Coordinates of N, CA and C and ligand atoms in Angstrom, one line a residue:
M1 N 0.8 -1.2 0.0 CA 0.0 0.0 0.0 C 0.9 1.3 0.0
S2 N 0.5 2.3 -0.8 CA 1.3 3.5 -0.8 C 1.1 4.2 0.5
R3 N 2.1 5.0 0.8 CA 2.1 5.8 2.1 C 1.0 6.8 2.1
P4 N 0.3 7.0 3.2 CA -0.7 8.1 3.2 C 0.0 9.4 3.0
R5 N -0.8 10.3 2.4 CA -0.2 11.6 2.1 C -1.2 12.7 2.1
I6 N -0.9 13.8 2.7 CA -1.8 15.0 2.6 C -1.1 16.2 2.0
R7 N -1.8 17.1 1.4 CA -1.3 18.3 0.7 C -1.9 19.5 1.4
I8 N -1.0 20.4 1.8 CA -1.4 21.7 2.4 C -1.1 22.8 1.4
A9 N -2.1 23.7 1.1 CA -1.9 24.9 0.3 C -1.8 26.0 1.4
H10 N -0.6 26.7 1.5 CA -0.4 27.8 2.4 C -0.6 29.1 1.6
L11 N -1.8 29.6 1.8 CA -2.2 30.8 1.0 C -1.5 32.1 1.6
Y12 N -0.9 32.8 0.7 CA -0.3 34.1 1.0 C 0.6 34.0 2.2
D13 N 1.5 33.0 2.2 CA 2.5 32.8 3.2 C 3.4 34.0 3.4
D14 N 3.5 34.8 2.3 CA 4.4 36.0 2.3 C 3.7 37.3 2.9
L15 N 2.4 37.3 3.0 CA 1.6 38.5 3.4 C 0.9 38.2 4.7
L16 N 0.3 37.1 4.8 CA -0.5 36.8 6.1 C 0.4 35.9 6.9
N17 N 1.3 36.6 7.7 CA 2.3 35.7 8.4 C 2.7 36.3 9.7
I18 N 1.8 37.1 10.4 CA 2.3 37.6 11.7 C 2.1 36.6 12.8
Y19 N 2.6 36.9 13.9 CA 2.5 36.0 15.1 C 2.9 34.6 15.0
A20 N 3.9 34.3 14.1 CA 4.5 33.0 14.0 C 3.4 32.0 13.7
D21 N 2.3 32.4 13.0 CA 1.3 31.4 12.7 C 1.7 30.3 11.8
R22 N 2.9 30.5 11.1 CA 3.4 29.4 10.3 C 3.8 28.2 11.1
G23 N 3.9 28.4 12.4 CA 4.1 27.3 13.3 C 3.0 26.3 13.3
N24 N 1.8 26.7 12.9 CA 0.7 25.7 12.7 C 1.1 24.7 11.7
I25 N 1.7 25.2 10.6 CA 2.1 24.3 9.5 C 3.1 23.3 10.0
A26 N 4.1 23.8 10.8 CA 5.1 22.9 11.3 C 4.5 21.8 12.2
V27 N 3.5 22.1 13.0 CA 2.9 21.1 13.8 C 2.2 20.1 12.9
L28 N 1.4 20.5 11.9 CA 0.8 19.5 11.1 C 1.8 18.6 10.4
R29 N 2.8 19.2 9.9 CA 3.9 18.4 9.3 C 4.5 17.4 10.3
G30 N 4.8 17.9 11.4 CA 5.5 17.1 12.4 C 4.6 15.9 12.9
R31 N 3.3 16.2 13.1 CA 2.5 15.2 13.6 C 2.2 14.1 12.5
C32 N 2.2 14.6 11.2 CA 2.1 13.6 10.1 C 3.4 12.8 10.1
H33 N 4.5 13.4 10.1 CA 5.8 12.6 9.9 C 5.9 11.6 11.0
A34 N 5.5 11.9 12.3 CA 5.6 11.0 13.4 C 4.8 9.8 13.1
R35 N 3.8 9.8 12.2 CA 2.9 8.7 11.9 C 3.2 8.1 10.6
G36 N 4.3 8.5 9.9 CA 4.5 8.0 8.6 C 3.6 8.5 7.5
I37 N 3.0 9.7 7.8 CA 2.1 10.3 6.7 C 2.9 11.4 6.0
E38 N 3.0 11.3 4.7 CA 3.7 12.4 4.0 C 2.8 13.7 4.0
C39 N 3.5 14.8 4.1 CA 2.8 16.1 4.2 C 3.5 17.0 3.3
E40 N 2.9 17.4 2.2 CA 3.5 18.3 1.3 C 2.9 19.7 1.5
V41 N 3.7 20.7 1.5 CA 3.2 22.1 1.7 C 3.6 22.9 0.5
R42 N 2.6 23.6 0.0 CA 2.9 24.4 -1.2 C 2.4 25.8 -1.0
P43 N 3.3 26.8 -1.1 CA 2.8 28.2 -0.9 C 2.0 28.6 -2.2
V44 N 0.9 29.4 -1.9 CA 0.1 29.9 -3.0 C 0.0 31.4 -2.8
R45 N 0.6 32.2 -3.6 CA 0.7 33.6 -3.5 C -0.3 34.3 -4.4
L46 N -0.3 35.6 -4.4 CA -1.2 36.4 -5.3 C -0.9 36.0 -6.7
G47 N -1.9 35.7 -7.4 CA -1.8 35.4 -8.9 C -1.4 33.9 -9.1
D48 N -1.0 33.2 -8.1 CA -0.6 31.7 -8.4 C -1.9 31.0 -8.6
P49 N -1.9 29.9 -9.5 CA -3.1 29.1 -9.7 C -3.4 28.3 -8.4
F50 N -4.7 28.1 -8.2 CA -5.2 27.3 -7.2 C -6.6 26.7 -7.6
Q51 N -6.7 25.4 -7.7 CA -8.0 24.8 -8.0 C -8.4 23.9 -6.8
P52 N -9.8 23.7 -6.7 CA -10.3 23.0 -5.5 C -9.6 21.7 -5.3
G53 N -9.2 20.9 -6.3 CA -8.6 19.6 -6.0 C -7.2 19.6 -5.7
D54 N -6.6 20.8 -5.6 CA -5.1 20.9 -5.4 C -4.6 20.6 -4.0
A55 N -5.5 20.6 -3.0 CA -5.0 20.5 -1.7 C -6.0 19.8 -0.8
D56 N -5.6 19.3 0.3 CA -6.5 18.7 1.3 C -6.7 19.7 2.4
I57 N -5.7 20.5 2.7 CA -5.9 21.6 3.7 C -5.5 22.9 3.1
V58 N -6.4 23.9 3.2 CA -6.0 25.3 2.8 C -5.8 26.1 4.1
Y59 N -4.6 26.7 4.2 CA -4.2 27.4 5.4 C -4.0 28.9 5.1
L60 N -4.6 29.7 6.0 CA -4.4 31.2 5.9 C -4.1 31.7 7.3
G61 N -3.0 32.5 7.4 CA -2.6 33.0 8.6 C -3.2 34.4 8.9
G62 N -2.6 35.1 9.9 CA -3.1 36.4 10.3 C -2.3 37.5 9.7
G63 N -2.9 38.7 9.6 CA -2.1 39.8 8.9 C -2.4 41.1 9.5
Q64 N -1.6 42.1 9.2 CA -1.9 43.5 9.5 C -3.0 43.9 8.5
D65 N -3.7 45.0 8.9 CA -4.8 45.5 8.0 C -4.2 45.7 6.6
R66 N -3.0 46.4 6.5 CA -2.5 46.7 5.2 C -2.2 45.5 4.3
D67 N -1.7 44.5 4.9 CA -1.4 43.2 4.2 C -2.7 42.5 3.8
Q68 N -3.7 42.6 4.6 CA -5.0 41.9 4.3 C -5.6 42.6 3.1
R69 N -5.4 44.0 3.0 CA -6.0 44.7 1.9 C -5.5 44.2 0.6
Q70 N -4.2 43.8 0.6 CA -3.6 43.3 -0.7 C -4.2 42.0 -1.2
V71 N -4.7 41.2 -0.3 CA -5.2 39.8 -0.7 C -6.7 39.8 -0.8
A72 N -7.4 40.8 -0.2 CA -8.9 40.7 -0.1 C -9.6 40.6 -1.4
L73 N -9.1 41.4 -2.4 CA -9.9 41.4 -3.7 C -9.8 40.1 -4.3
E74 N -8.6 39.5 -4.3 CA -8.4 38.2 -4.9 C -9.2 37.1 -4.2
L75 N -9.2 37.2 -2.9 CA -10.0 36.2 -2.1 C -11.5 36.4 -2.4
A76 N -12.0 37.6 -2.6 CA -13.4 37.8 -2.8 C -13.8 37.3 -4.2
G77 N -12.9 37.1 -5.1 CA -13.2 36.7 -6.5 C -13.0 35.1 -6.6
E78 N -12.3 34.8 -7.7 CA -12.2 33.4 -8.1 C -11.5 32.5 -7.0
R79 N -10.6 33.1 -6.2 CA -9.9 32.4 -5.2 C -10.9 31.9 -4.1
G80 N -11.8 32.8 -3.8 CA -12.8 32.5 -2.8 C -13.8 31.4 -3.3
A81 N -14.1 31.5 -4.6 CA -15.0 30.4 -5.1 C -14.3 29.1 -5.1
A82 N -13.0 29.1 -5.4 CA -12.2 27.8 -5.3 C -12.2 27.3 -3.9
I83 N -12.0 28.2 -2.9 CA -12.0 27.7 -1.5 C -13.4 27.1 -1.1
A84 N -14.5 27.8 -1.5 CA -15.8 27.3 -1.2 C -16.0 26.0 -1.8
A85 N -15.6 25.7 -3.1 CA -15.7 24.4 -3.7 C -14.9 23.4 -3.0
H86 N -13.7 23.8 -2.6 CA -12.9 22.8 -1.8 C -13.6 22.4 -0.5
V87 N -14.2 23.3 0.2 CA -14.9 23.0 1.4 C -16.2 22.1 1.1
A88 N -16.9 22.5 0.1 CA -18.1 21.7 -0.3 C -17.8 20.3 -0.6
A89 N -16.5 20.0 -1.1 CA -16.1 18.7 -1.4 C -15.4 18.0 -0.2
G90 N -15.6 18.5 1.0 CA -15.0 17.9 2.2 C -13.6 18.3 2.5
G91 N -13.1 19.4 1.8 CA -11.8 19.9 2.0 C -11.7 20.6 3.4
V92 N -10.5 20.7 3.9 CA -10.2 21.3 5.2 C -9.7 22.7 5.1
V93 N -10.0 23.6 6.0 CA -9.5 24.9 6.0 C -9.1 25.3 7.4
L94 N -8.0 25.9 7.6 CA -7.7 26.5 8.9 C -7.3 28.0 8.6
A95 N -8.1 28.9 9.1 CA -7.8 30.3 8.9 C -7.7 31.1 10.2
V96 N -6.6 31.8 10.4 CA -6.4 32.4 11.7 C -6.5 34.0 11.5
C97 N -7.2 34.6 12.4 CA -7.3 36.0 12.6 C -7.6 36.8 11.3
G98 N -6.6 37.4 10.7 CA -6.9 38.2 9.5 C -7.5 37.2 8.4
G99 N -6.9 36.0 8.3 CA -7.4 35.0 7.3 C -8.8 34.7 7.6
Y100 N -9.2 34.5 8.9 CA -10.5 34.2 9.3 C -11.5 35.3 8.9
Q101 N -11.1 36.6 9.2 CA -11.9 37.7 8.9 C -12.3 37.7 7.4
L102 N -11.3 37.4 6.5 CA -11.5 37.5 5.1 C -12.3 36.3 4.5
L103 N -12.5 35.2 5.3 CA -13.3 34.1 4.9 C -14.8 34.4 5.2
G104 N -15.0 35.4 6.0 CA -16.4 35.9 6.2 C -16.8 36.8 5.0
R105 N -17.8 37.6 5.3 CA -18.3 38.5 4.2 C -17.4 39.7 4.0
G106 N -16.5 39.9 5.0 CA -15.6 41.0 4.8 C -15.2 41.7 6.1
Y107 N -14.3 42.6 6.0 CA -13.7 43.3 7.2 C -13.6 44.8 6.9
T108 N -14.3 45.6 7.7 CA -14.1 47.0 7.6 C -13.0 47.4 8.6
D109 N -11.9 47.7 8.0 CA -10.7 47.8 8.9 C -10.6 49.2 9.6
A110 N -9.5 49.4 10.3 CA -9.4 50.5 11.2 C -9.4 51.8 10.4
S111 N -9.0 51.8 9.1 CA -9.0 53.0 8.3 C -10.4 53.3 7.7
G112 N -11.4 52.4 7.9 CA -12.7 52.5 7.4 C -12.8 51.8 6.0
T113 N -11.7 51.2 5.5 CA -11.8 50.6 4.2 C -12.5 49.2 4.4
H114 N -13.5 49.0 3.5 CA -14.1 47.6 3.5 C -13.3 46.7 2.7
Q115 N -12.8 45.6 3.3 CA -12.1 44.6 2.6 C -13.1 43.5 2.3
P116 N -13.4 43.2 1.1 CA -14.4 42.1 0.8 C -13.8 40.8 1.2
G117 N -14.8 39.9 1.5 CA -14.3 38.5 1.9 C -15.0 37.5 1.0
T118 N -14.7 36.2 1.3 CA -15.2 35.1 0.5 C -16.7 34.8 0.7
G119 N -17.2 35.1 2.0 CA -18.5 34.7 2.3 C -18.6 33.2 2.7
L120 N -17.5 32.5 2.9 CA -17.6 31.1 3.3 C -18.3 31.0 4.7
F121 N -17.9 31.9 5.6 CA -18.6 32.0 6.9 C -19.6 33.1 6.8
A122 N -20.8 32.9 7.4 CA -21.8 33.9 7.5 C -21.5 34.8 8.6
A123 N -20.6 35.8 8.3 CA -20.0 36.6 9.4 C -19.6 37.9 8.8
D124 N -19.7 39.0 9.6 CA -19.2 40.3 9.2 C -18.2 40.8 10.3
T125 N -17.2 41.5 9.9 CA -16.2 42.0 10.9 C -15.9 43.5 10.7
V126 N -16.0 44.2 11.8 CA -15.7 45.6 11.7 C -14.7 46.0 12.8
A127 N -13.7 46.8 12.5 CA -12.7 47.2 13.5 C -13.4 48.1 14.5
G128 N -13.2 47.8 15.8 CA -13.8 48.6 16.9 C -12.7 49.5 17.5
H129 N -13.1 50.2 18.6 CA -12.2 51.0 19.3 C -11.4 50.2 20.2
G130 N -10.1 50.2 20.1 CA -9.3 49.4 21.0 C -9.2 48.0 20.5
R131 N -8.1 47.3 20.8 CA -7.9 46.0 20.4 C -8.3 45.0 21.5
L132 N -8.7 43.8 21.1 CA -9.1 42.8 22.0 C -7.8 41.9 22.1
I133 N -7.2 42.0 23.3 CA -5.8 41.3 23.5 C -5.8 40.5 24.7
G134 N -5.3 39.3 24.6 CA -5.2 38.5 25.8 C -5.2 37.0 25.6
N135 N -5.1 36.2 26.6 CA -5.2 34.8 26.5 C -6.6 34.3 26.5
V136 N -6.9 33.3 25.8 CA -8.2 32.8 25.6 C -8.3 31.3 25.9
E137 N -9.5 30.9 26.5 CA -9.8 29.5 26.7 C -11.2 29.3 26.1
L138 N -11.3 28.2 25.4 CA -12.6 27.9 24.7 C -13.0 26.5 25.0
D139 N -14.3 26.3 24.9 CA -14.9 25.0 25.0 C -15.4 24.7 23.6
C140 N -14.9 23.6 23.0 CA -15.1 23.4 21.5 C -15.6 22.0 21.3
H141 N -16.5 21.9 20.4 CA -17.0 20.6 20.0 C -16.6 20.3 18.6
L142 N -15.8 19.2 18.4 CA -15.4 18.8 17.1 C -16.2 17.6 16.6
P143 N -16.8 17.7 15.4 CA -17.7 16.7 14.9 C -16.9 15.4 14.6
E144 N -17.7 14.3 14.5 CA -17.1 13.0 14.1 C -16.5 13.0 12.7
L145 N -15.4 12.2 12.6 CA -14.8 12.0 11.3 C -14.5 10.5 11.2
P146 N -14.2 10.0 10.0 CA -13.9 8.6 9.9 C -12.6 8.3 10.8
G147 N -12.8 7.4 11.8 CA -11.7 7.0 12.7 C -11.6 7.9 13.9
V148 N -12.4 9.0 14.0 CA -12.3 9.9 15.1 C -13.8 10.2 15.6
P149 N -14.0 9.8 16.9 CA -15.4 10.1 17.4 C -15.5 11.6 17.6
A150 N -16.8 12.1 17.7 CA -17.0 13.5 18.0 C -16.3 13.8 19.4
T151 N -15.7 14.9 19.5 CA -15.0 15.2 20.8 C -15.3 16.6 21.3
R152 N -15.2 16.7 22.6 CA -15.3 18.1 23.2 C -13.9 18.4 23.7
V153 N -13.3 19.5 23.2 CA -12.0 19.8 23.6 C -11.9 21.2 24.2
Q154 N -10.9 21.4 25.0 CA -10.5 22.7 25.5 C -9.5 23.2 24.5
L155 N -9.7 24.4 24.0 CA -8.7 25.1 23.2 C -8.1 26.3 23.9
V156 N -6.9 26.6 23.7 CA -6.3 27.8 24.3 C -5.5 28.5 23.2
G157 N -5.3 29.8 23.4 CA -4.6 30.6 22.4 C -4.5 32.0 22.9
F158 N -3.9 32.9 22.1 CA -3.7 34.3 22.4 C -4.3 35.1 21.3
E159 N -5.1 36.1 21.7 CA -5.8 36.9 20.6 C -5.3 38.3 20.7
N160 N -5.3 38.9 19.5 CA -4.9 40.4 19.4 C -5.5 40.9 18.1
H161 N -6.7 41.5 18.2 CA -7.4 41.9 17.0 C -8.3 43.2 17.3
A162 N -8.3 44.0 16.2 CA -9.2 45.2 16.3 C -10.6 44.8 15.8
G163 N -10.7 43.8 14.9 CA -11.9 43.4 14.3 C -12.9 42.8 15.4
R164 N -14.2 43.1 15.2 CA -15.2 42.5 16.0 C -16.1 41.7 15.0
T165 N -16.2 40.4 15.2 CA -16.8 39.6 14.2 C -18.2 39.1 14.8
T166 N -19.2 39.3 13.9 CA -20.6 38.9 14.3 C -21.0 37.8 13.4
L167 N -21.4 36.7 14.0 CA -21.9 35.6 13.2 C -23.4 35.7 13.0
D168 N -23.9 35.3 11.8 CA -25.3 35.2 11.6 C -25.9 34.1 12.5
A169 N -27.2 34.1 12.8 CA -27.8 33.2 13.7 C -27.5 31.7 13.4
G170 N -27.5 31.4 12.1 CA -27.3 30.0 11.7 C -25.8 29.5 11.6
Q171 N -24.9 30.5 11.8 CA -23.5 30.1 11.6 C -22.9 29.5 12.9
E172 N -22.4 28.3 12.8 CA -21.8 27.6 13.9 C -20.5 28.3 14.3
P173 N -20.3 28.6 15.6 CA -19.0 29.1 16.0 C -18.0 28.0 16.2
L174 N -16.7 28.3 16.4 CA -15.7 27.2 16.7 C -15.9 26.8 18.1
G175 N -16.2 27.7 19.0 CA -16.3 27.3 20.4 C -17.0 28.4 21.2
R176 N -17.2 28.1 22.5 CA -17.7 29.0 23.4 C -16.6 29.6 24.3
V177 N -16.6 30.9 24.5 CA -15.5 31.5 25.2 C -15.7 31.2 26.7
V178 N -14.6 30.6 27.3 CA -14.6 30.4 28.8 C -13.9 31.6 29.4
H179 N -12.8 32.0 28.9 CA -12.1 33.2 29.3 C -11.5 33.9 28.1
G180 N -11.6 35.2 28.1 CA -11.1 36.0 26.9 C -12.2 36.7 26.2
F181 N -11.9 37.2 25.1 CA -12.9 38.0 24.3 C -13.6 37.3 23.2
G182 N -12.8 36.5 22.4 CA -13.5 35.8 21.3 C -13.8 36.7 20.1
N183 N -14.9 36.4 19.5 CA -15.3 37.1 18.2 C -15.5 38.6 18.4
D184 N -16.1 39.0 19.5 CA -16.4 40.4 19.6 C -16.4 40.9 21.1
G185 N -16.1 40.0 22.0 CA -16.0 40.4 23.4 C -17.4 40.4 24.1
T186 N -18.5 40.2 23.4 CA -19.8 40.2 24.0 C -20.6 39.0 23.7
S187 N -20.5 38.4 22.6 CA -21.4 37.3 22.2 C -21.2 36.0 22.9
G188 N -19.9 35.8 23.4 CA -19.5 34.6 24.1 C -19.1 33.5 23.0
W189 N -19.0 33.9 21.8 CA -18.6 32.9 20.8 C -17.2 33.2 20.3
E190 N -16.5 32.2 19.8 CA -15.2 32.4 19.2 C -15.1 31.6 17.9
G191 N -14.6 32.3 16.9 CA -14.4 31.6 15.6 C -15.7 31.2 14.9
A192 N -15.5 30.4 13.9 CA -16.6 29.8 13.1 C -16.2 28.5 12.5
R193 N -17.1 27.6 12.3 CA -16.8 26.4 11.6 C -18.0 26.0 10.7
T194 N -17.6 25.8 9.5 CA -18.5 25.3 8.4 C -17.9 24.0 7.8
G195 N -18.6 22.9 8.0 CA -18.0 21.7 7.6 C -16.7 21.5 8.2
R196 N -15.7 21.3 7.4 CA -14.3 21.1 7.9 C -13.5 22.4 7.7
A197 N -14.1 23.5 7.6 CA -13.4 24.8 7.5 C -13.6 25.5 8.9
I198 N -12.4 25.9 9.5 CA -12.3 26.5 10.8 C -11.7 27.9 10.6
G199 N -12.4 28.9 11.2 CA -11.8 30.2 11.3 C -11.7 30.5 12.8
T200 N -10.6 31.2 13.2 CA -10.4 31.5 14.6 C -9.5 32.7 14.8
Y201 N -9.7 33.4 16.0 CA -8.8 34.4 16.3 C -7.6 33.9 17.1
L202 N -7.5 32.7 17.4 CA -6.5 32.2 18.3 C -5.1 32.0 17.6
H203 N -4.2 32.8 18.2 CA -2.8 32.7 17.8 C -2.0 31.9 18.8
G204 N -0.8 31.9 18.7 CA 0.0 31.2 19.8 C 1.4 30.8 19.3
P205 N 1.5 30.2 18.2 CA 0.5 29.7 17.3 C -0.5 28.7 17.9
L206 N -1.6 28.5 17.2 CA -2.7 27.7 17.8 C -2.4 26.2 18.0
L207 N -1.8 25.5 17.0 CA -1.8 24.1 17.1 C -0.8 23.4 18.1
P208 N 0.4 24.1 18.4 CA 1.3 23.4 19.3 C 0.6 23.1 20.6
R209 N -0.2 24.0 21.1 CA -0.9 23.7 22.4 C -2.2 23.1 22.3
N210 N -2.6 22.8 21.1 CA -4.0 22.1 20.9 C -3.8 20.9 20.0
P211 N -3.1 19.9 20.5 CA -2.8 18.7 19.6 C -4.1 18.0 19.1
E212 N -5.2 18.0 19.9 CA -6.4 17.3 19.5 C -6.9 17.9 18.2
L213 N -6.9 19.3 18.2 CA -7.4 20.0 17.0 C -6.5 19.7 15.8
A214 N -5.2 19.7 16.0 CA -4.2 19.4 14.9 C -4.5 18.0 14.4
D215 N -4.8 17.0 15.2 CA -5.1 15.6 14.8 C -6.4 15.6 14.1
W216 N -7.4 16.3 14.5 CA -8.7 16.4 13.8 C -8.5 16.9 12.4
L217 N -7.7 17.9 12.3 CA -7.4 18.4 10.9 C -6.7 17.4 10.0
V218 N -5.8 16.7 10.6 CA -5.0 15.6 9.8 C -6.0 14.5 9.4
A219 N -6.8 14.1 10.4 CA -7.8 13.0 10.1 C -8.8 13.5 9.0
A220 N -9.2 14.7 9.0 CA -10.1 15.2 8.0 C -9.4 15.3 6.7
A221 N -8.2 15.7 6.7 CA -7.4 15.8 5.4 C -7.2 14.5 4.8
L222 N -6.9 13.5 5.6 CA -6.7 12.1 5.1 C -8.0 11.6 4.4
D223 N -9.1 11.9 5.1 CA -10.4 11.5 4.5 C -10.6 12.2 3.1
H224 N -10.3 13.5 3.1 CA -10.4 14.2 1.8 C -9.5 13.7 0.8
A225 N -8.3 13.2 1.2 CA -7.4 12.6 0.3 C -7.7 11.2 -0.2
G226 N -8.9 10.7 0.3 CA -9.3 9.4 -0.1 C -8.6 8.3 0.7
Q227 N -8.1 8.6 1.9 CA -7.4 7.6 2.7 C -8.0 7.7 4.1
P228 N -9.3 7.5 4.3 CA -9.9 7.7 5.6 C -9.3 6.8 6.6
L229 N -9.2 7.2 7.9 CA -8.7 6.3 8.9 C -9.7 5.2 9.2
D230 N -9.2 4.0 9.4 CA -10.1 3.0 9.9 C -9.8 2.7 11.4
E231 N -8.8 3.3 11.9 CA -8.6 3.3 13.4 C -8.0 4.7 13.8
P232 N -8.0 5.0 15.0 CA -7.5 6.4 15.4 C -6.0 6.5 15.1
L233 N -5.6 7.7 14.9 CA -4.2 8.0 14.6 C -3.4 7.5 15.8
A234 N -2.1 7.1 15.6 CA -1.3 6.6 16.7 C -1.1 7.7 17.7
V235 N -1.2 7.3 19.0 CA -1.0 8.3 20.1 C 0.4 8.8 20.1
L236 N 0.6 10.1 20.3 CA 1.9 10.6 20.4 C 2.1 11.1 21.9
D237 N 3.4 11.3 22.2 CA 3.6 11.8 23.6 C 3.4 13.3 23.6
D238 N 2.3 13.7 24.1 CA 1.9 15.1 24.1 C 2.1 15.8 25.5
A239 N 3.0 15.2 26.3 CA 3.1 15.8 27.7 C 3.5 17.3 27.7
L240 N 4.4 17.6 26.8 CA 4.8 19.1 26.7 C 3.7 19.9 26.2
E241 N 3.0 19.4 25.2 CA 1.9 20.2 24.7 C 0.8 20.4 25.7
V242 N 0.5 19.4 26.5 CA -0.6 19.5 27.5 C -0.1 20.4 28.6
A243 N 1.1 20.3 29.0 CA 1.6 21.2 30.0 C 1.5 22.7 29.5
A244 N 1.9 22.9 28.3 CA 1.8 24.3 27.7 C 0.4 24.8 27.7
R245 N -0.5 23.9 27.4 CA -1.9 24.3 27.4 C -2.4 24.6 28.8
E246 N -2.0 23.8 29.7 CA -2.5 24.1 31.1 C -2.0 25.5 31.6
R247 N -0.8 25.8 31.2 CA -0.2 27.1 31.6 C -1.0 28.2 30.9
A248 N -1.3 28.0 29.6 CA -2.0 29.1 28.9 C -3.4 29.2 29.5
A249 N -4.0 28.1 29.8 CA -5.4 28.2 30.4 C -5.3 29.0 31.8
G250 N -4.3 28.7 32.5 CA -4.1 29.4 33.8 C -3.9 30.9 33.6
R251 N -3.2 31.3 32.6 CA -3.0 32.7 32.2 C -4.4 33.3 31.8
A252 N -5.1 32.6 31.0 CA -6.4 33.1 30.5 C -7.3 33.4 31.7
R253 N -7.3 32.4 32.7 CA -8.2 32.6 33.9 C -7.7 33.8 34.7
A254 N -6.4 34.1 34.7 CA -5.8 35.1 35.6 C -6.0 36.5 34.9
D255 N -6.1 36.6 33.6 CA -6.2 37.8 32.9 C -7.3 38.7 33.4
Ligands
LIG301 N1 -5.7 43.2 11.2 C1 -6.8 42.4 11.8 C2 -7.3 43.0 13.1 O1 -6.6 43.8 13.7 C3 -6.3 41.0 12.1 C4 -5.2 41.0 13.1 C5 -4.4 39.6 13.2 O2 -4.4 38.9 12.2 N2 -3.8 39.4 14.2 O3 -8.4 42.7 13.5

């Protein structure tokens, strides 16, 4: 049997790259390699071709308002349509902060400029007065996948955003805020999830301290790649990851 393999398209790795969010890719790669799964990462920049079948995971990091402005128009056009088709076909997306904002209907940034989004998430984002900064703890439900039962997980991360994101009534959030601000500091929701597409404000980067989420993304990507798990992924030693998460949760509670 050929070795299992997943492909990650890292969108705008040159522009949406603040807060060490590329560390999320390193975690996906590392957790794949530890299980003998090949993981290919391809940067997709402005103007580069991207078709729905090209990747199993589409990744977008966070950005400054001015960098987001450069990619927004492309995302709102054909690129967004390709991402929507990818998700409709069971493809996986992880979008952090600025990337998350642009997968909604758009972001009115701190200068008042409206940056159009893809509309994948039924959400609008408007920059408010003052930034929402601090440690976050979430209660999150991840749906069942082949080889992975539905799970309820604690997620932790660090947020720093001017944008306030409002979800439509039917839009599923990523999780419920236990400590921190989340989407807007008032609704009690953080992030958004549509199928296997996740948008979140959590930096850190997110995945090193949240290995269950990383493995859920890998399992979903394998399924999309036509190699669904018939048993759970091999257990890894996550003692350091769990200790880091407990520390971050402690900080979120103390903030
Ligand atoms: N520029 C956006 C905001 O301030 C996103 C920030 C980020 O990606 N960290 O809301």
